[in-house]
Amino acid sequence: MAIDAIWLLTCKFIDGNKDQEQSYTVSQELIYLVAQHSDDSRVLSLYWLLGLNKAVLHADTMLHFLDRFLDMGRINLSMKLLGTIANTDFDLTFERIQMACIKILRARFDTQEEYTIRSNMLTQILEMGIRPNVAMFNTILLNAGEGGDFANAWRMYCLAKESALVPDSITYSVLLKGAILGGEFSNIEMVIREIQTAGEVLQDLRLVDNVLNAIFLVSPRDKFGAMLDFYKQHCDLRPLQELSLCGDETKAPLSAKCSGVWPTSYILTRMILAYVKQPRPFLSLVHSYDLYHQCVKDNHPLIAPLAQHDIVANSFILAFGRKSNTLQHCTTVVKHMLEFSSPSFTTVESVPYVAPTVQTWSVLVAAYLRNGQKRAAEKVLHMMHERGIQPDKVTWNTLVSGYAGLQDVDAAVTTVKRMEALGFEVDRYTSKGLAKLRTQEYLSKALKTIVEEPCVAKGNLEGLVPPLDSNEQYEANMTLEWGSTSLKRKQEVENYLEAKRSEQLDMGMEEPSDNLTATA
């Protein structure tokens, strides 16, 4: 407990200078080390004493306090301290200053006026003389986009370009996100055009992925075709060709000259999803999946890693489940996932491929119910249970929606009872599923049964406290047998803190950053 003693002696030393009329300098290294090793309440008390006794702190020391206050979520105090630092000759373009501003501007406020509050803080920061770098500028754009103010985000972007601030790939990603959140396709298209003229930023494949997502959202008809036009400007076509997504399969080795950079797993996944989401001829879809399966089986260096996640497999199940003549291939996909995830299967870089997840089984349930195969859907639940996978809320709502779509009132109501018995509450998705029952009589019957049936009591709410294991018992005994010396020191610290709190209340003072003197 040495830090307790050091903290206490430091506070008493600072407090011993309270009768001085002029400010005085303290050891910056001492204050830094004590603050670094103290908890939040003691950092706050130390800071209060320094301000109360007119201590002079270097801006670097103040920055350490600023970081701690930001971690505590004390935004108002952080703004006061930032203003104090800004009044020194300290370099306001310093990265720690910019990062502190970013933390302030991204602070969460439990109010609908969050964007307004953040905008007011931005005004105060700019009035302090702090000029944003690209990272802080991106934060400003992000706040505007999330606040539903894309028009302001676009104005700020144009102003930044006029001020010779060079946007980076994150700038365009943030701007694109704001346009998407705004929901105006014209704004999304405008940002896409701006990105296409930006040149080097599109070397960042994360931005390429974001643009592909935006193109999918705004394209009215052939979404995959529009995405493909953009894709082939920046990424090599061969992975898509090997899946027969854009022409005949290529036999060219991956070591051959690349006409673009290799796509990331995210980009490949997005392209496959867009391809299978559009209606395709039966044989074309099956052929593409067979090629995907073979690539995974052969540990293709670009395509096989997609099997580490369930997204691509789930999208094929969803596509095969649209019609009865391709329904059989849904179980084929699940079978392959089980094979690939077995310990005996050798994978790329020894990273295991994913087994069917609860999302996979839920998609399979939806496929069977969409084609009227209720018994098969229930069998999927049994298979999940055998593998130790518990249905989640999506699974149950899928069942409710499927049974309601088939006009099977009894099965829909029974499913709602089953999900409630397992602790899942009826939500808007459950109600939306029940709304598929065509007649008001059926719907009323379903809702009435759910409301009137009492919930089964889940047991007594009281119980004995479970015993501790041997290690926990030892820790508990050590706590009870706290050393008398440490206990006295701990009590002394607490008494000192309490006395200072009382003194602070008597003087009617809060966090007095205004009394601190800063030096650059």
Coordinates of C-alpha atoms in Angstrom, one line a residue:
M1 CA 0.0 0.0 0.0
A2 CA 3.0 2.3 -0.6
I3 CA 1.0 4.4 -3.1
D4 CA -1.4 5.3 -0.3
A5 CA 1.3 6.7 1.8
I6 CA 2.9 8.6 -1.2
W7 CA -0.4 9.9 -2.3
L8 CA -1.2 11.1 1.2
L9 CA 2.1 12.8 1.7
T10 CA 1.9 14.5 -1.7
C11 CA -1.6 15.9 -0.8
K12 CA -0.4 17.1 2.6
F13 CA 2.6 18.8 0.9
I14 CA 0.3 20.6 -1.6
D15 CA -2.2 21.5 1.1
G16 CA 0.6 23.0 3.2
N17 CA 0.9 25.8 0.6
K18 CA -2.7 26.9 0.7
D19 CA -1.9 30.1 2.6
Q20 CA 0.4 31.4 -0.1
E21 CA -1.0 34.3 -2.2
Q22 CA 1.1 33.5 -5.3
S23 CA 1.2 30.4 -7.4
Y24 CA 4.0 28.0 -6.9
T25 CA 5.7 25.2 -8.9
V26 CA 5.6 21.5 -7.9
S27 CA 7.5 18.6 -9.2
Q28 CA 5.9 17.6 -12.4
E29 CA 7.3 14.1 -12.4
L30 CA 6.0 13.5 -8.9
I31 CA 2.5 14.7 -9.8
Y32 CA 2.6 12.6 -12.9
L33 CA 3.7 9.4 -11.1
V34 CA 1.2 9.8 -8.3
A35 CA -1.7 10.4 -10.7
Q36 CA -0.6 7.5 -12.9
H37 CA -0.8 5.0 -10.0
S38 CA -3.9 6.4 -8.3
D39 CA -7.6 5.5 -8.8
D40 CA -10.1 7.9 -10.3
S41 CA -11.3 9.4 -7.0
R42 CA -7.8 10.2 -5.8
V43 CA -6.8 11.7 -9.2
L44 CA -9.8 14.0 -8.9
S45 CA -8.9 15.0 -5.3
L46 CA -5.3 15.6 -6.2
Y47 CA -6.4 17.8 -9.1
W48 CA -8.7 19.7 -6.9
L49 CA -5.9 20.4 -4.3
L50 CA -3.6 21.5 -7.0
G51 CA -6.1 24.0 -8.3
L52 CA -7.1 25.1 -4.8
N53 CA -3.5 25.9 -3.9
K54 CA -2.6 27.7 -7.1
A55 CA -0.1 25.1 -8.3
V56 CA 1.7 25.6 -11.6
L57 CA 1.5 22.6 -13.9
H58 CA 3.3 22.0 -17.2
A59 CA 0.9 21.4 -20.2
D60 CA 2.2 17.8 -20.4
T61 CA 1.1 17.1 -16.9
M62 CA -2.2 18.7 -17.6
L63 CA -2.6 16.4 -20.7
H64 CA -2.2 13.4 -18.4
F65 CA -5.0 14.7 -16.2
L66 CA -7.0 15.4 -19.3
D67 CA -6.6 11.8 -20.5
R68 CA -7.7 10.5 -17.1
F69 CA -10.8 12.8 -17.0
L70 CA -11.8 11.7 -20.5
D71 CA -11.5 8.0 -19.4
M72 CA -13.7 8.9 -16.5
G73 CA -16.3 10.4 -18.8
R74 CA -16.0 13.9 -17.2
I75 CA -16.5 15.9 -20.4
N76 CA -17.2 19.3 -18.8
L77 CA -14.1 19.1 -16.7
S78 CA -12.1 17.9 -19.7
M79 CA -13.3 20.9 -21.7
K80 CA -12.2 23.3 -18.9
L81 CA -8.7 21.8 -18.8
L82 CA -8.4 21.7 -22.6
G83 CA -9.1 25.5 -22.5
T84 CA -6.4 26.0 -19.9
I85 CA -3.9 24.1 -22.0
A86 CA -4.9 26.1 -25.1
N87 CA -4.1 29.4 -23.3
T88 CA -0.4 28.3 -23.1
D89 CA 2.1 28.3 -25.9
F90 CA 1.7 24.5 -26.2
D91 CA 1.5 23.2 -29.8
L92 CA -2.2 22.6 -30.4
T93 CA -1.5 20.5 -33.4
F94 CA 0.2 17.9 -31.1
E95 CA -1.4 14.5 -31.6
R96 CA -2.5 14.1 -28.0
I97 CA -4.4 17.3 -28.2
Q98 CA -6.1 16.2 -31.4
M99 CA -6.9 12.8 -29.9
A100 CA -8.3 14.4 -26.8
C101 CA -10.6 16.5 -29.0
I102 CA -11.7 13.4 -30.8
K103 CA -12.6 11.7 -27.5
I104 CA -14.6 14.8 -26.5
L105 CA -16.4 15.0 -29.8
R106 CA -17.3 11.2 -29.7
A107 CA -18.5 11.3 -26.1
R108 CA -21.9 9.7 -25.6
F109 CA -24.8 11.7 -24.1
D110 CA -28.1 10.1 -23.1
T111 CA -30.2 12.5 -24.9
Q112 CA -31.8 13.0 -28.3
E113 CA -29.8 16.3 -28.5
E114 CA -26.5 14.5 -28.6
Y115 CA -25.6 15.9 -32.0
T116 CA -26.4 19.4 -30.9
I117 CA -24.2 19.0 -27.8
R118 CA -21.3 17.7 -29.9
S119 CA -21.7 20.6 -32.3
N120 CA -21.6 23.1 -29.5
M121 CA -18.4 21.5 -28.1
L122 CA -16.9 21.6 -31.6
T123 CA -17.6 25.4 -31.7
Q124 CA -15.8 25.8 -28.3
I125 CA -12.8 23.8 -29.4
L126 CA -12.4 25.8 -32.6
E127 CA -12.7 29.0 -30.6
M128 CA -9.8 27.8 -28.4
G129 CA -7.7 28.0 -31.6
I130 CA -7.4 24.3 -32.2
R131 CA -7.4 23.4 -35.9
P132 CA -8.5 19.9 -36.9
N133 CA -6.1 17.4 -38.5
V134 CA -7.6 14.8 -40.8
A135 CA -8.4 12.4 -38.0
M136 CA -10.4 15.0 -36.0
F137 CA -12.0 16.3 -39.2
N138 CA -13.2 12.7 -39.9
T139 CA -14.8 12.7 -36.5
I140 CA -16.6 15.9 -37.3
L141 CA -18.0 14.4 -40.5
L142 CA -18.9 11.2 -38.6
N143 CA -20.9 13.2 -36.0
A144 CA -22.8 15.0 -38.8
G145 CA -23.6 11.9 -40.7
E146 CA -24.8 10.0 -37.6
G147 CA -26.8 13.1 -36.6
G148 CA -28.7 12.9 -39.8
D149 CA -27.1 16.1 -41.1
F150 CA -25.5 15.0 -44.3
A151 CA -25.8 18.4 -45.9
N152 CA -23.5 19.9 -43.2
A153 CA -21.1 16.9 -43.5
W154 CA -20.9 17.7 -47.2
R155 CA -20.3 21.4 -46.6
M156 CA -17.6 20.6 -44.1
Y157 CA -15.9 18.2 -46.6
C158 CA -15.9 20.9 -49.4
L159 CA -14.6 23.5 -46.9
A160 CA -11.8 21.1 -45.9
K161 CA -10.7 20.6 -49.5
E162 CA -10.7 24.4 -50.0
S163 CA -8.5 24.7 -46.9
A164 CA -5.9 22.2 -48.5
L165 CA -6.7 19.5 -46.0
V166 CA -6.2 16.3 -47.9
P167 CA -9.0 13.7 -47.3
D168 CA -8.0 10.1 -46.7
S169 CA -9.8 6.8 -47.3
I170 CA -11.4 7.1 -43.9
T171 CA -12.8 10.5 -44.8
Y172 CA -14.6 9.0 -47.8
S173 CA -15.8 6.0 -45.8
V174 CA -17.3 8.3 -43.2
L175 CA -18.9 10.5 -45.8
L176 CA -20.4 7.5 -47.5
K177 CA -21.7 6.2 -44.2
G178 CA -23.4 9.5 -43.6
A179 CA -25.0 9.4 -47.0
I180 CA -26.3 5.8 -46.5
L181 CA -27.7 6.7 -43.0
G182 CA -29.5 9.7 -44.6
G183 CA -31.2 7.3 -47.1
E184 CA -31.0 9.7 -50.1
F185 CA -29.8 7.7 -53.1
S186 CA -28.7 10.9 -54.8
N187 CA -26.3 11.7 -52.0
I188 CA -24.9 8.2 -52.0
E189 CA -24.3 8.4 -55.8
M190 CA -22.7 11.9 -55.4
V191 CA -20.2 10.5 -52.8
I192 CA -19.4 7.5 -55.0
R193 CA -18.6 9.8 -57.9
E194 CA -16.4 11.9 -55.7
I195 CA -14.5 8.8 -54.5
Q196 CA -14.0 7.6 -58.1
T197 CA -12.2 10.9 -58.8
A198 CA -10.1 10.8 -55.7
G199 CA -7.5 8.3 -57.2
E200 CA -5.1 6.9 -54.6
V201 CA -7.6 6.5 -51.8
L202 CA -9.1 3.5 -53.6
Q203 CA -5.9 1.6 -52.9
D204 CA -7.4 1.1 -49.5
L205 CA -9.5 -2.0 -50.1
R206 CA -11.7 -1.2 -47.1
L207 CA -13.0 1.8 -49.0
V208 CA -13.5 -0.4 -52.1
D209 CA -15.6 -2.7 -49.9
N210 CA -17.7 0.3 -48.6
V211 CA -18.3 1.5 -52.1
L212 CA -19.4 -1.9 -53.3
N213 CA -21.9 -1.9 -50.4
A214 CA -23.2 1.5 -51.4
I215 CA -23.5 0.4 -55.1
F216 CA -25.6 -2.5 -54.0
L217 CA -27.9 -0.2 -52.1
V218 CA -28.5 2.3 -54.9
S219 CA -28.6 0.0 -57.9
P220 CA -32.3 -0.5 -58.9
R221 CA -32.0 -3.7 -60.9
D222 CA -28.8 -5.5 -61.8
K223 CA -27.0 -4.9 -58.5
F224 CA -24.3 -7.5 -59.1
G225 CA -23.6 -6.2 -62.6
A226 CA -23.2 -2.6 -61.2
M227 CA -20.9 -3.9 -58.5
L228 CA -18.9 -5.9 -61.0
D229 CA -18.2 -2.8 -63.1
F230 CA -16.6 -1.1 -60.1
Y231 CA -14.9 -4.3 -58.8
K232 CA -13.0 -5.0 -62.0
Q233 CA -11.5 -1.5 -61.9
H234 CA -9.7 -2.2 -58.7
C235 CA -9.5 -6.0 -58.0
D236 CA -8.4 -9.1 -60.0
L237 CA -11.3 -10.9 -61.7
R238 CA -9.8 -14.4 -61.4
P239 CA -11.4 -15.4 -58.0
L240 CA -14.8 -14.5 -59.3
Q241 CA -14.1 -16.3 -62.6
E242 CA -13.1 -19.4 -60.7
L243 CA -16.6 -19.4 -59.2
S244 CA -18.2 -18.7 -62.6
L245 CA -19.7 -15.5 -61.3
C246 CA -18.5 -13.5 -64.3
G247 CA -17.8 -15.8 -67.2
D248 CA -15.9 -19.0 -67.7
E249 CA -13.7 -20.4 -65.0
T250 CA -10.0 -19.4 -65.5
K251 CA -7.3 -21.9 -65.4
A252 CA -4.6 -19.2 -64.9
P253 CA -2.6 -19.8 -61.7
L254 CA -2.8 -17.2 -59.0
S255 CA 1.0 -16.5 -59.5
A256 CA 0.2 -15.2 -63.0
K257 CA 0.3 -11.4 -63.6
C258 CA -2.5 -9.8 -61.7
S259 CA -4.9 -7.4 -63.4
G260 CA -5.6 -5.5 -60.2
V261 CA -5.0 -6.3 -56.5
W262 CA -6.4 -9.5 -54.9
P263 CA -9.7 -8.9 -53.2
T264 CA -10.0 -9.2 -49.5
S265 CA -12.3 -11.9 -47.9
Y266 CA -14.8 -9.1 -47.2
I267 CA -15.0 -8.0 -50.8
L268 CA -15.3 -11.6 -52.1
T269 CA -18.0 -12.3 -49.6
R270 CA -19.9 -9.2 -50.7
M271 CA -19.7 -10.1 -54.3
I272 CA -20.9 -13.7 -53.8
L273 CA -23.8 -12.4 -51.7
A274 CA -24.8 -10.0 -54.4
Y275 CA -24.6 -12.7 -57.0
V276 CA -26.7 -15.3 -55.2
K277 CA -29.3 -12.8 -54.0
Q278 CA -30.5 -12.1 -57.5
P279 CA -32.7 -14.7 -59.2
R280 CA -30.4 -17.1 -61.1
P281 CA -31.0 -20.1 -63.3
F282 CA -31.1 -23.3 -61.3
L283 CA -28.0 -24.9 -63.0
S284 CA -26.0 -21.7 -62.8
L285 CA -26.5 -21.4 -59.1
V286 CA -25.7 -25.1 -58.4
H287 CA -22.6 -24.8 -60.6
S288 CA -21.3 -21.8 -58.7
Y289 CA -21.8 -23.5 -55.4
D290 CA -20.1 -26.7 -56.6
L291 CA -17.1 -24.6 -57.7
Y292 CA -17.1 -22.9 -54.3
H293 CA -17.2 -26.2 -52.5
Q294 CA -14.3 -27.5 -54.6
C295 CA -12.2 -24.4 -53.9
V296 CA -12.7 -24.9 -50.1
K297 CA -11.9 -28.6 -50.4
D298 CA -8.7 -27.7 -52.3
N299 CA -7.8 -25.0 -49.8
H300 CA -7.8 -22.2 -52.4
P301 CA -5.7 -19.4 -50.8
L302 CA -8.3 -16.7 -51.5
I303 CA -11.7 -18.5 -51.6
A304 CA -11.2 -21.3 -48.9
P305 CA -10.8 -18.8 -46.0
L306 CA -14.4 -17.7 -46.7
A307 CA -15.5 -20.9 -45.0
Q308 CA -14.1 -19.7 -41.7
H309 CA -17.4 -17.8 -41.4
D310 CA -21.0 -18.9 -42.1
I311 CA -22.0 -16.0 -44.3
V312 CA -21.3 -17.5 -47.8
A313 CA -22.8 -20.9 -46.9
N314 CA -25.9 -19.2 -45.4
S315 CA -26.4 -17.1 -48.5
F316 CA -26.3 -20.3 -50.7
I317 CA -28.8 -22.0 -48.4
L318 CA -31.1 -18.9 -48.6
A319 CA -30.8 -18.9 -52.4
F320 CA -31.5 -22.7 -52.7
G321 CA -34.4 -22.4 -50.4
R322 CA -36.4 -20.1 -52.6
K323 CA -37.8 -22.9 -54.8
S324 CA -38.7 -26.5 -54.2
N325 CA -36.5 -27.8 -57.1
T326 CA -33.3 -26.5 -55.4
L327 CA -34.3 -27.2 -51.8
Q328 CA -32.4 -30.5 -51.6
H329 CA -29.1 -28.5 -52.0
C330 CA -29.7 -26.7 -48.7
T331 CA -28.9 -29.9 -46.8
T332 CA -25.9 -30.5 -49.1
V333 CA -24.5 -27.1 -47.9
V334 CA -25.0 -28.0 -44.3
K335 CA -23.4 -31.4 -44.9
H336 CA -20.4 -29.8 -46.4
M337 CA -20.0 -27.4 -43.5
L338 CA -20.1 -30.3 -41.1
E339 CA -17.4 -32.1 -43.1
F340 CA -15.2 -29.0 -43.4
S341 CA -15.4 -28.3 -39.7
S342 CA -14.4 -31.8 -38.6
P343 CA -11.0 -32.0 -36.9
S344 CA -9.7 -34.4 -39.6
F345 CA -10.1 -31.8 -42.3
T346 CA -6.9 -29.8 -43.1
T347 CA -7.5 -26.1 -43.6
V348 CA -5.6 -23.1 -44.8
E349 CA -3.1 -21.9 -42.2
S350 CA -4.7 -24.4 -39.8
V351 CA -7.6 -22.1 -39.2
P352 CA -10.7 -24.2 -38.7
Y353 CA -13.7 -23.8 -40.9
V354 CA -17.0 -23.0 -39.3
A355 CA -19.6 -25.5 -38.4
P356 CA -23.3 -24.7 -39.0
T357 CA -24.2 -21.9 -36.6
V358 CA -27.6 -21.0 -35.1
Q359 CA -28.0 -18.6 -38.0
T360 CA -27.3 -21.4 -40.4
W361 CA -30.0 -23.6 -38.9
S362 CA -32.4 -20.7 -38.7
V363 CA -32.0 -20.1 -42.5
L364 CA -32.6 -23.8 -43.1
V365 CA -35.8 -23.7 -41.0
A366 CA -37.0 -20.7 -43.1
A367 CA -36.2 -22.6 -46.3
Y368 CA -38.3 -25.6 -45.3
L369 CA -41.2 -23.6 -44.1
R370 CA -41.2 -21.4 -47.2
N371 CA -41.7 -24.6 -49.2
G372 CA -44.4 -26.0 -46.8
Q373 CA -42.2 -28.7 -45.2
K374 CA -43.2 -28.3 -41.6
R375 CA -41.9 -31.7 -40.4
A376 CA -38.5 -31.0 -41.9
A377 CA -38.4 -27.7 -40.1
E378 CA -39.1 -29.4 -36.8
K379 CA -36.5 -32.0 -37.6
V380 CA -33.9 -29.2 -37.9
L381 CA -34.7 -28.2 -34.3
H382 CA -34.0 -31.7 -33.2
M383 CA -30.7 -31.7 -35.1
M384 CA -29.8 -28.5 -33.4
H385 CA -30.5 -30.1 -30.0
E386 CA -28.4 -33.1 -30.8
R387 CA -25.4 -30.8 -31.6
G388 CA -25.9 -28.7 -28.4
I389 CA -27.1 -25.6 -30.3
Q390 CA -29.9 -23.7 -28.7
P391 CA -32.4 -22.0 -31.0
D392 CA -32.3 -18.2 -30.5
K393 CA -35.0 -15.6 -30.9
V394 CA -34.5 -15.4 -34.6
T395 CA -35.1 -19.2 -34.9
W396 CA -38.3 -19.0 -33.0
N397 CA -39.6 -16.0 -34.9
T398 CA -38.7 -17.8 -38.1
L399 CA -40.9 -20.7 -37.0
V400 CA -43.8 -18.4 -36.0
S401 CA -43.6 -16.6 -39.3
G402 CA -43.4 -19.8 -41.3
Y403 CA -46.3 -21.5 -39.6
A404 CA -48.4 -18.3 -39.9
G405 CA -47.6 -18.0 -43.6
L406 CA -48.9 -21.6 -44.0
Q407 CA -52.0 -20.6 -42.1
D408 CA -51.3 -23.2 -39.3
V409 CA -52.7 -21.3 -36.3
D410 CA -52.2 -24.1 -33.8
A411 CA -48.5 -24.6 -34.7
A412 CA -47.9 -20.8 -34.7
V413 CA -49.5 -20.4 -31.2
T414 CA -47.7 -23.5 -29.9
T415 CA -44.4 -22.1 -31.1
V416 CA -45.0 -18.8 -29.3
K417 CA -45.8 -20.7 -26.1
R418 CA -42.6 -22.7 -26.5
M419 CA -40.4 -19.6 -27.0
E420 CA -42.0 -17.8 -24.0
A421 CA -41.4 -20.9 -21.8
L422 CA -37.8 -20.6 -22.7
G423 CA -37.6 -17.0 -21.7
F424 CA -38.0 -15.3 -25.1
E425 CA -40.4 -12.4 -25.1
V426 CA -42.8 -11.7 -28.0
D427 CA -41.5 -8.8 -30.0
R428 CA -42.4 -6.9 -33.1
Y429 CA -41.0 -9.6 -35.3
T430 CA -43.2 -12.2 -33.6
S431 CA -46.2 -9.9 -34.2
K432 CA -45.2 -9.3 -37.8
G433 CA -45.0 -13.1 -38.3
L434 CA -48.4 -13.6 -36.8
A435 CA -49.9 -10.9 -39.0
K436 CA -49.4 -13.3 -42.0
L437 CA -52.5 -15.2 -40.8
R438 CA -55.0 -14.1 -43.4
T439 CA -58.2 -13.9 -41.4
Q440 CA -58.9 -11.7 -38.4
E441 CA -60.5 -14.7 -36.7
Y442 CA -57.3 -16.7 -36.9
L443 CA -55.2 -13.8 -35.8
S444 CA -57.5 -13.0 -32.8
K445 CA -57.5 -16.6 -31.7
A446 CA -53.7 -16.6 -31.8
L447 CA -53.3 -13.4 -29.9
K448 CA -56.0 -14.2 -27.3
T449 CA -54.4 -17.5 -26.5
I450 CA -51.1 -15.9 -25.9
V451 CA -52.5 -13.2 -23.6
E452 CA -54.8 -15.4 -21.6
E453 CA -52.5 -18.3 -20.9
P454 CA -50.7 -17.7 -17.6
C455 CA -47.0 -17.9 -17.6
V456 CA -45.6 -21.0 -15.9
A457 CA -43.7 -20.0 -12.7
K458 CA -40.0 -20.6 -13.1
G459 CA -39.4 -21.4 -9.4
N460 CA -38.7 -19.8 -6.0
L461 CA -36.9 -16.5 -6.1
E462 CA -34.9 -17.3 -2.9
G463 CA -32.1 -19.7 -2.3
L464 CA -29.0 -20.4 -0.1
V465 CA -25.8 -18.6 -0.9
P466 CA -23.6 -21.2 -2.7
P467 CA -20.3 -22.0 -0.9
L468 CA -17.0 -20.7 -2.0
D469 CA -14.3 -23.0 -3.4
S470 CA -10.9 -23.3 -1.6
N471 CA -9.2 -20.5 -3.5
E472 CA -12.2 -18.1 -3.0
Q473 CA -12.3 -19.0 0.7
Y474 CA -8.6 -18.2 1.0
E475 CA -9.1 -14.7 -0.7
A476 CA -12.1 -14.0 1.6
N477 CA -10.1 -14.9 4.7
M478 CA -7.2 -12.7 3.6
T479 CA -9.7 -9.8 3.2
L480 CA -11.1 -10.3 6.7
E481 CA -7.6 -10.5 8.1
W482 CA -6.5 -7.2 6.6
G483 CA -3.2 -6.1 8.3
S484 CA -3.6 -3.6 11.1
T485 CA -0.9 -1.3 9.6
S486 CA -2.5 -1.3 6.2
L487 CA -5.9 -0.8 7.7
K488 CA -4.8 2.2 9.6
R489 CA -3.2 3.7 6.6
K490 CA -6.3 3.0 4.5
Q491 CA -8.4 4.6 7.2
E492 CA -6.1 7.6 7.3
V493 CA -6.5 8.1 3.6
E494 CA -10.3 7.8 3.7
N495 CA -10.4 10.3 6.6
Y496 CA -8.3 12.7 4.7
L497 CA -10.4 12.4 1.6
E498 CA -13.6 12.9 3.6
A499 CA -12.2 16.0 5.3
K500 CA -11.2 17.5 2.0
R501 CA -14.7 16.8 0.5
S502 CA -16.3 18.6 3.5
E503 CA -13.9 21.5 3.0
Q504 CA -14.8 21.6 -0.7
L505 CA -18.5 21.6 0.1
D506 CA -18.1 24.3 2.7
M507 CA -16.3 26.5 0.2
G508 CA -19.0 25.8 -2.4
M509 CA -16.4 24.8 -5.0
E510 CA -16.5 22.2 -7.7
E511 CA -13.7 21.0 -9.9
P512 CA -11.5 24.2 -9.9
S513 CA -9.5 24.0 -13.0
D514 CA -9.6 27.8 -13.3
N515 CA -7.2 28.2 -10.4
L516 CA -4.5 26.1 -12.1
T517 CA -1.6 27.9 -13.9
A518 CA -0.2 26.1 -16.9
T519 CA 3.1 26.4 -18.6
A520 CA 4.0 25.1 -22.0

